[in-house]
Coordinates of C-alpha atoms in Angstrom, one line a residue:
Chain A
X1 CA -11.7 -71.0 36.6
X2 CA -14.7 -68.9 37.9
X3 CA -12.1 -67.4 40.7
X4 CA -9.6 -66.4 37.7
X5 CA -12.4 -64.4 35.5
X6 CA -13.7 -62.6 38.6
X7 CA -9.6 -61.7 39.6
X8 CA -9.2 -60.5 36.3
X9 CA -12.4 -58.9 36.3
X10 CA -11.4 -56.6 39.5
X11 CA -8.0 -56.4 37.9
X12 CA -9.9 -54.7 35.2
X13 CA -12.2 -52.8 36.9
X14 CA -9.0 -51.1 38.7
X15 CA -6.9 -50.3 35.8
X16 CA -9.7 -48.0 34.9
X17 CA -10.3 -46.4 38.2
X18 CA -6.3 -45.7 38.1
X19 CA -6.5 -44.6 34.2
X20 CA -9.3 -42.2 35.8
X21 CA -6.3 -40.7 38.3
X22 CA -3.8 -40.5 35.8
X23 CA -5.7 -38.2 34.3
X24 CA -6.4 -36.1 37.0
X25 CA -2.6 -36.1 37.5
X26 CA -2.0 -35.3 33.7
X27 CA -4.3 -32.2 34.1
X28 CA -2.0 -30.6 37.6
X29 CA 0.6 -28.9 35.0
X30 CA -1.9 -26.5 33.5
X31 CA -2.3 -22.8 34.5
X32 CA -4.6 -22.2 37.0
X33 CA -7.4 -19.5 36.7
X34 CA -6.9 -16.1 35.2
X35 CA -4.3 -13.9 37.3
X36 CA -6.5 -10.9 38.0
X37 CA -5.1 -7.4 36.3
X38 CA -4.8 -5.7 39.3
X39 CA -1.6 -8.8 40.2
X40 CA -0.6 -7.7 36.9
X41 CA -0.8 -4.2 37.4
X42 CA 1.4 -4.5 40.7
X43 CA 3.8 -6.4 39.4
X44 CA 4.6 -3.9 36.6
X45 CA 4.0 -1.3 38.7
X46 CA 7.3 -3.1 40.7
X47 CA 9.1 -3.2 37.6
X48 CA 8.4 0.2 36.5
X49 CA 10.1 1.1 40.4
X50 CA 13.0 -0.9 39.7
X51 CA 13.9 0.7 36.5
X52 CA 16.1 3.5 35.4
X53 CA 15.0 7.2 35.3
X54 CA 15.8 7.8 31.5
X55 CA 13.5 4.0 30.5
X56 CA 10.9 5.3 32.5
X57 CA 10.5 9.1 31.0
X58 CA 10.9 7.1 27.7
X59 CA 7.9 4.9 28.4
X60 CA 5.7 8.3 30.1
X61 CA 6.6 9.9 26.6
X62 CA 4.6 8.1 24.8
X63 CA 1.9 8.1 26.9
X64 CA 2.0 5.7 28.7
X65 CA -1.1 3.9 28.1
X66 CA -0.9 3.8 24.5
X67 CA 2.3 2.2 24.4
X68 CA 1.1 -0.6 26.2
X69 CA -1.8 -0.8 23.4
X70 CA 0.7 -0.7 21.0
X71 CA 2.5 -3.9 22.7
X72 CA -1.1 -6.0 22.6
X73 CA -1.4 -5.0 19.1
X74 CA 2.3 -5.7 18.4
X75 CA 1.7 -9.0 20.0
X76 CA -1.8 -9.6 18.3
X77 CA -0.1 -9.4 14.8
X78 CA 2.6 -11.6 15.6
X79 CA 0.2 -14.4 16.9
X80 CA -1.5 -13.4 13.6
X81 CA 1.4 -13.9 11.4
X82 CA 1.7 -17.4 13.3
X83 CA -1.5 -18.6 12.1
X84 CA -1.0 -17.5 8.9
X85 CA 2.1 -19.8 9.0
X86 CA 0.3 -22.9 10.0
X87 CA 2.7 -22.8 13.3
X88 CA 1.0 -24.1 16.0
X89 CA 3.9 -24.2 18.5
X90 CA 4.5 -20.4 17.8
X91 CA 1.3 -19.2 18.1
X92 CA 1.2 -21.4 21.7
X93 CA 4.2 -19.2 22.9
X94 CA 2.9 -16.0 21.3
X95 CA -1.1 -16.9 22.8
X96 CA 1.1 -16.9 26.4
X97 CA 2.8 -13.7 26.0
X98 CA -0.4 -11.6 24.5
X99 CA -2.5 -12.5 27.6
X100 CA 0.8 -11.5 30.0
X101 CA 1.2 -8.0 27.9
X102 CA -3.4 -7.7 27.8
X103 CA -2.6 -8.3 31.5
X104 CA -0.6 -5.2 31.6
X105 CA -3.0 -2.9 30.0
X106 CA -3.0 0.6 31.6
X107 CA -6.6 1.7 32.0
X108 CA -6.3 4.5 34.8
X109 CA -6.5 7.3 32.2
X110 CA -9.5 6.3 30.7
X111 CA -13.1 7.4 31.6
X112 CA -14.9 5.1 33.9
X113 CA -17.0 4.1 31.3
X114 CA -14.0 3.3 29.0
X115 CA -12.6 1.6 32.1
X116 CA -14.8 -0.6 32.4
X117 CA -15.4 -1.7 28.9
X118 CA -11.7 -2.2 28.5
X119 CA -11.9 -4.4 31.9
X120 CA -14.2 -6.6 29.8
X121 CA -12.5 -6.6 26.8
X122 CA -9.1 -7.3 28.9
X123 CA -10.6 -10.2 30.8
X124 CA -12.2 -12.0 28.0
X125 CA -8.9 -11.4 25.6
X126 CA -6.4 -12.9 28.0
X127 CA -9.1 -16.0 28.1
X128 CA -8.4 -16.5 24.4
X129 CA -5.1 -15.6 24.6
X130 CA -4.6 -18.2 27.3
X131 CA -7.0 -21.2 25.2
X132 CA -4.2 -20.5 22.1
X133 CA -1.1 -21.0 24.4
X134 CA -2.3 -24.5 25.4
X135 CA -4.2 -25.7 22.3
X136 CA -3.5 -27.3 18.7
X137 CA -4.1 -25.2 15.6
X138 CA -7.9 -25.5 14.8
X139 CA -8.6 -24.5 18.2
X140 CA -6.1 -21.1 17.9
X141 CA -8.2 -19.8 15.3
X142 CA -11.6 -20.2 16.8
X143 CA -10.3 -18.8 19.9
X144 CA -8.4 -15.6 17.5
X145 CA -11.8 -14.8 16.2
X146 CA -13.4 -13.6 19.2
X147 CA -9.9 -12.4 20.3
X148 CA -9.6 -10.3 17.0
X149 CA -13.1 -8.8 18.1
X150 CA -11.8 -7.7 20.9
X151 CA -9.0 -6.1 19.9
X152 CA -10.6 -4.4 17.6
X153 CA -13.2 -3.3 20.3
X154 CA -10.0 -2.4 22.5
X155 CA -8.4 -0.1 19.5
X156 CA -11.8 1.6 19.1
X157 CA -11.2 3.1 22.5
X158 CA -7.4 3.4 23.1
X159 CA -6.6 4.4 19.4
X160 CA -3.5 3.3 17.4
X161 CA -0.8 5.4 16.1
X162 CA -0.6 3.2 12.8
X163 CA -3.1 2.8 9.9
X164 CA -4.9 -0.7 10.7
X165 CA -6.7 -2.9 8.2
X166 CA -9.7 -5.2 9.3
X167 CA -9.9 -8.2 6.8
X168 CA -13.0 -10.4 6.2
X169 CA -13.4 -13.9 5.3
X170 CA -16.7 -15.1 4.7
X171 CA -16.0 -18.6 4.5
X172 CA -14.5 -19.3 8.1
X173 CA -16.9 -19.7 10.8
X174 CA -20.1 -18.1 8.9
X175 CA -17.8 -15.1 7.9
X176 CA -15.0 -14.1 10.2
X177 CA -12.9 -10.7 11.0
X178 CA -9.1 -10.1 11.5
X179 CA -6.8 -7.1 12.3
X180 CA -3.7 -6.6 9.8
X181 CA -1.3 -3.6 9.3
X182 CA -1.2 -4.4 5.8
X183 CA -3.2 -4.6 3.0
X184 CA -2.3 -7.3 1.9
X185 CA -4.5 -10.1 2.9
X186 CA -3.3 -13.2 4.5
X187 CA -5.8 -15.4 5.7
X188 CA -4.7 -16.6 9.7
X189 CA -8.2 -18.5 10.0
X190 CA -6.9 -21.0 7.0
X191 CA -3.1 -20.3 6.5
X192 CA -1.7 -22.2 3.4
X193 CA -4.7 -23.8 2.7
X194 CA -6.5 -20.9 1.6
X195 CA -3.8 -17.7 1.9
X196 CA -5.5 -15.0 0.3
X197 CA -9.4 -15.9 1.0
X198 CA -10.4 -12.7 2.0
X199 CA -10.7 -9.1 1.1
X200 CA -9.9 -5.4 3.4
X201 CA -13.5 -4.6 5.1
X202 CA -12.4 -1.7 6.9
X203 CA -9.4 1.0 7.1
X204 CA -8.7 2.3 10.8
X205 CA -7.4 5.1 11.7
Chain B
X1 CA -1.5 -67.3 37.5
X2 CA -0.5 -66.8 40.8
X3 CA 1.1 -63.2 39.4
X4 CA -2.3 -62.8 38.4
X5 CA -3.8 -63.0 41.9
X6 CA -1.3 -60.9 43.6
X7 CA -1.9 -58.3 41.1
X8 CA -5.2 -57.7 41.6
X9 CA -4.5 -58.3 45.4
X10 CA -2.5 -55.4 45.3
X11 CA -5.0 -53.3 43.5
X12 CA -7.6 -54.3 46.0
X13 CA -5.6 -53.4 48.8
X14 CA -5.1 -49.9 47.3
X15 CA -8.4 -49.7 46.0
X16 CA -9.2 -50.2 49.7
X17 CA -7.2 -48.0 51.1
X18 CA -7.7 -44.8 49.3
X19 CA -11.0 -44.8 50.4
X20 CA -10.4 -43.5 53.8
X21 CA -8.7 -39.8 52.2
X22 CA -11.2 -37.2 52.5
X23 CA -12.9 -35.0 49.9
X24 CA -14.2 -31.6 49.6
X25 CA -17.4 -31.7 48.3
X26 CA -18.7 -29.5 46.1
X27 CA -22.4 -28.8 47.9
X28 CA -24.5 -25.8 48.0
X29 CA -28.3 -26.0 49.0
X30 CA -29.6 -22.7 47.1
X31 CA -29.4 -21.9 43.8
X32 CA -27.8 -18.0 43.4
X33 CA -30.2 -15.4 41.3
X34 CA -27.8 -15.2 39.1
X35 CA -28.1 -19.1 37.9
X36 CA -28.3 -19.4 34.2
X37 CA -31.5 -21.3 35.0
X38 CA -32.9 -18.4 36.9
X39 CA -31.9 -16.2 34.2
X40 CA -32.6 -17.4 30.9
X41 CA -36.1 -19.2 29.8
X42 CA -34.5 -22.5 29.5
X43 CA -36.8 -24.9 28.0
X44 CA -37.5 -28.0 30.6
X45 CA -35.8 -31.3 28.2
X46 CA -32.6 -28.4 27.6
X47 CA -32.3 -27.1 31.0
X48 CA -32.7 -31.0 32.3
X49 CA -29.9 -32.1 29.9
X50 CA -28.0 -29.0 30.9
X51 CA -28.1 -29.9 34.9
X52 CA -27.7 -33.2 34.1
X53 CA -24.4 -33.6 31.7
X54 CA -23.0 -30.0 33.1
X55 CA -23.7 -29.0 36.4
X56 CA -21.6 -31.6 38.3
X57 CA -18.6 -29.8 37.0
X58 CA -19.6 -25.9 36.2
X59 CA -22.1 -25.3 39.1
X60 CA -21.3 -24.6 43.3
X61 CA -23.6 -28.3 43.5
X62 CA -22.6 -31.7 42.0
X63 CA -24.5 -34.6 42.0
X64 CA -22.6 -37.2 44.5
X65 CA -24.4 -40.9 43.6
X66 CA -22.3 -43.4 45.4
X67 CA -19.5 -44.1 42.5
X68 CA -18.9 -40.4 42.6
X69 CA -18.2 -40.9 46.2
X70 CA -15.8 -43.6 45.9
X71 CA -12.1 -43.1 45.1
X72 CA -10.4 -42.8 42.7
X73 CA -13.8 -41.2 41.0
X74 CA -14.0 -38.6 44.0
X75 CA -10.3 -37.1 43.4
X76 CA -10.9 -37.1 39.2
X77 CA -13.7 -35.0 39.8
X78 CA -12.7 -32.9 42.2
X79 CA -10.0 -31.7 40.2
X80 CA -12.3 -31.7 37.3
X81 CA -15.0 -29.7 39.1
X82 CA -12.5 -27.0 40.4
X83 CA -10.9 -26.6 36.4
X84 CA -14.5 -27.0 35.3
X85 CA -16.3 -24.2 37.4
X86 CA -12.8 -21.8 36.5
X87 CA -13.6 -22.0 33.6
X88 CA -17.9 -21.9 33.6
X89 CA -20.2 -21.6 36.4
X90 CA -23.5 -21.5 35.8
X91 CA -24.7 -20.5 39.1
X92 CA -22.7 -17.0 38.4
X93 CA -23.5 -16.9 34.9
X94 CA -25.7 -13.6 35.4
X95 CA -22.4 -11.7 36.9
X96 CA -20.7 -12.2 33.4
X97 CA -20.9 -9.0 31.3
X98 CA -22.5 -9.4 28.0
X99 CA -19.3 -9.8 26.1
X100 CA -18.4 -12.6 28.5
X101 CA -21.6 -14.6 28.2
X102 CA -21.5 -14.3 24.2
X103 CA -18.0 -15.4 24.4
X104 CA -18.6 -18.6 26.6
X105 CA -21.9 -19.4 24.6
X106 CA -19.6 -19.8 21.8
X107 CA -16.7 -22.0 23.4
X108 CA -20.4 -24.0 25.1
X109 CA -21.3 -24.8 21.4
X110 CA -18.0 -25.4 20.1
X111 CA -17.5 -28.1 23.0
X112 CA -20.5 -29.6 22.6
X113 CA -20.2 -30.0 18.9
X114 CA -16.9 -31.4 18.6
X115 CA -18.1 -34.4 21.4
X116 CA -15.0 -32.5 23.7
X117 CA -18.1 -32.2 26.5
X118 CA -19.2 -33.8 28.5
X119 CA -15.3 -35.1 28.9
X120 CA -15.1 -38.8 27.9
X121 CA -13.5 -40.0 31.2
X122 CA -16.8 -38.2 32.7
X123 CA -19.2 -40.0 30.7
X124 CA -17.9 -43.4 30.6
X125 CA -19.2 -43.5 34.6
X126 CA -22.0 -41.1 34.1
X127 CA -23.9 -42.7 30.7
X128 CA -26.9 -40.2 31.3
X129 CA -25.0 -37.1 30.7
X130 CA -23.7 -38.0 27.1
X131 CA -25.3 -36.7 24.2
X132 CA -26.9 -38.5 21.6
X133 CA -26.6 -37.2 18.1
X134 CA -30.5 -35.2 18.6
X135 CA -30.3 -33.7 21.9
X136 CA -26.6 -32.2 20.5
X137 CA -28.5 -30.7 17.7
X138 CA -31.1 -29.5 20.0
X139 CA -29.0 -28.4 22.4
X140 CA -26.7 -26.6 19.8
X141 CA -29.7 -24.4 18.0
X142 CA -30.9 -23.5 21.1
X143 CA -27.5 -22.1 22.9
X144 CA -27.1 -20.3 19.6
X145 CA -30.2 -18.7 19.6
X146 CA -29.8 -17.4 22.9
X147 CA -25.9 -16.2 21.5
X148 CA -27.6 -14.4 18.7
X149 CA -29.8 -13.1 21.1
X150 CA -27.5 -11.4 23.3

């Protein structure tokens, strides 16, 4: 009897040491530390090579660096729009591709001391942006608050070719900010529980 | 019965066995001037707490008592300590820019406060490094003074 209780004892004792390593295997599939933006840089750099003339006066048109502010923001208000829905899945996908098009964010005709704020602001975006492509909803929207901060810091140096409005909602986190190209206000912090808590703080531009 | 026996037999064997795969350890003797020890005035029961419940994972030093050194708990925290100082070191904390530091403070106090640190597979070997309801509240006023203060 005293031999069976100490087998199942040690049986015991290794199913959690294994449940331990199963963990540690469940973990393997996640991304691994931020890509650096100079990877980034070189791999659209490669693509930029590989493209036709005509695509790539189109994109120098427009200045270049702006356009590719105008993709973060683009992206930015579509992961907005997906917290407003409620849709966690969406927002996963749309977290992924805002941190691959922040990657891709051409500083080189900024001033060094734009550079490097825009460095900073770039690396602690694509964090975020990385946290809301592998996390459930609640953990999005703390994650968009500092991301809306800086993109709002970002658009502060790069500029924006369209009329932004930064929303306010007091009631979220001790008061929290957004970025919306309408006045309209729809709350991504809350979604359908609470659509239109908040009010227009600030126009831009 | 008998099924009983050879399945812990087995276990044992394995249990056994993967002792002999080696580990990197995670072992530095000096403490960087840019630890967030070094840097900030951490008061000693925080900064205690802090090494204790954190620092195995998010600094370039882990504690190694002996059931850290024995498998399977060796392999879960390596993997855990290479994902955990990704994502935190304290012994770099100083090369963060200010945006950076405010912006981990946060996700420091959010994780804390929701019980998501110190992981639960972490603190069901290591008891001393969970935190009981007073030292989270103590713990959480404090990092966010220090946010505020930024």
């Amino acid at each position: 009897m005293k031999m069976m209780k100490q087998n199942v004892m040690i049986a015991g004792l290794a199913l959690v040491l294994l449940s331990a390593t199963a963990c540690k295997d469940g973990n393997k599939n996640e991304p691994a530390a931020p890509m650096s933006n100079e990877m980034h840089q070189e791999s659209m750099d490669d693509m930029m090579d590989d493209k036709p003339m005509n695509e790539v006066d189109e994109m120098a048109m427009n200045n270049g660096q702006d356009a590719k502010a105008e993709a973060i923001l683009t992206d930015y208000f579509k992961l907005k729009d997906a917290l407003v829905a409620d849709d966690n899945a969406k927002a996963k996908e749309l977290g992924a591709s805002l941190a691959t098009t922040l990657g891709k964010l051409d500083i080189s005709e900024y001033t060094d001391t734009q550079q490097s704020d825009l460095k900073d602001i770039v690396e602690d975006a694509v964090e975020h942006a990385e946290h809301i492509s592998e996390s459930d909803i609640a953990h999005q929207r703390e994650h968009f608050k500092v991301l809306s901060k800086d993109v709002t810091d970002m658009v502060a140096i790069t500029g924006t070719e369209n009329t932004l409005y930064q929303q306010f909602c007091p009631m979220y986190d001790g008061g929290s900010a957004w970025l919306s190209t309408s006045k309209d206000v729809k709350n991504p912090y809350y979604g359908s529980k609470m659509l239109t808590c908040g009010k227009v703080q600030k126009e831009i531009n | 019965m008998k099924i009983v026996k050879i399945i812990a037999g087995i276990f044992l064997v394995a249990l056994v066995l993967i002792q002999f795969i080696p580990v990197d350890y995670n072992q530095n003797d000096t403490v960087p001037q840019t630890d967030f020890m070094v840097v900030h005035k951490v008061p000693e029961a925080i900064q205690k707490k802090i090494q204790v419940s954190c620092y195995d994972c998010h600094s370039n030093n882990t504690q190694y008592p002996w059931y850290n050194r024995v498998q399977p708990v060796a392999w879960f925290l390596e993997d855990h300590i290479k994902e955990g100082k990704a994502e935190l070191n304290f012994n770099e904390w100083d090369s963060l820019s200010s945006r950076r530091k405010t912006s981990k403070l946060r996700s420091i106090i959010k994780q804390i406060e929701s019980g998501e640190m110190p992981l639960d597979s972490y603190t069901l070997i290591h008891r001393d490094a969970k935190f009981s309801k007073e030292e989270t509240e103590e713990i959480i006023n404090w990092v966010t003074q220090l946010k505020d203060s930024l």
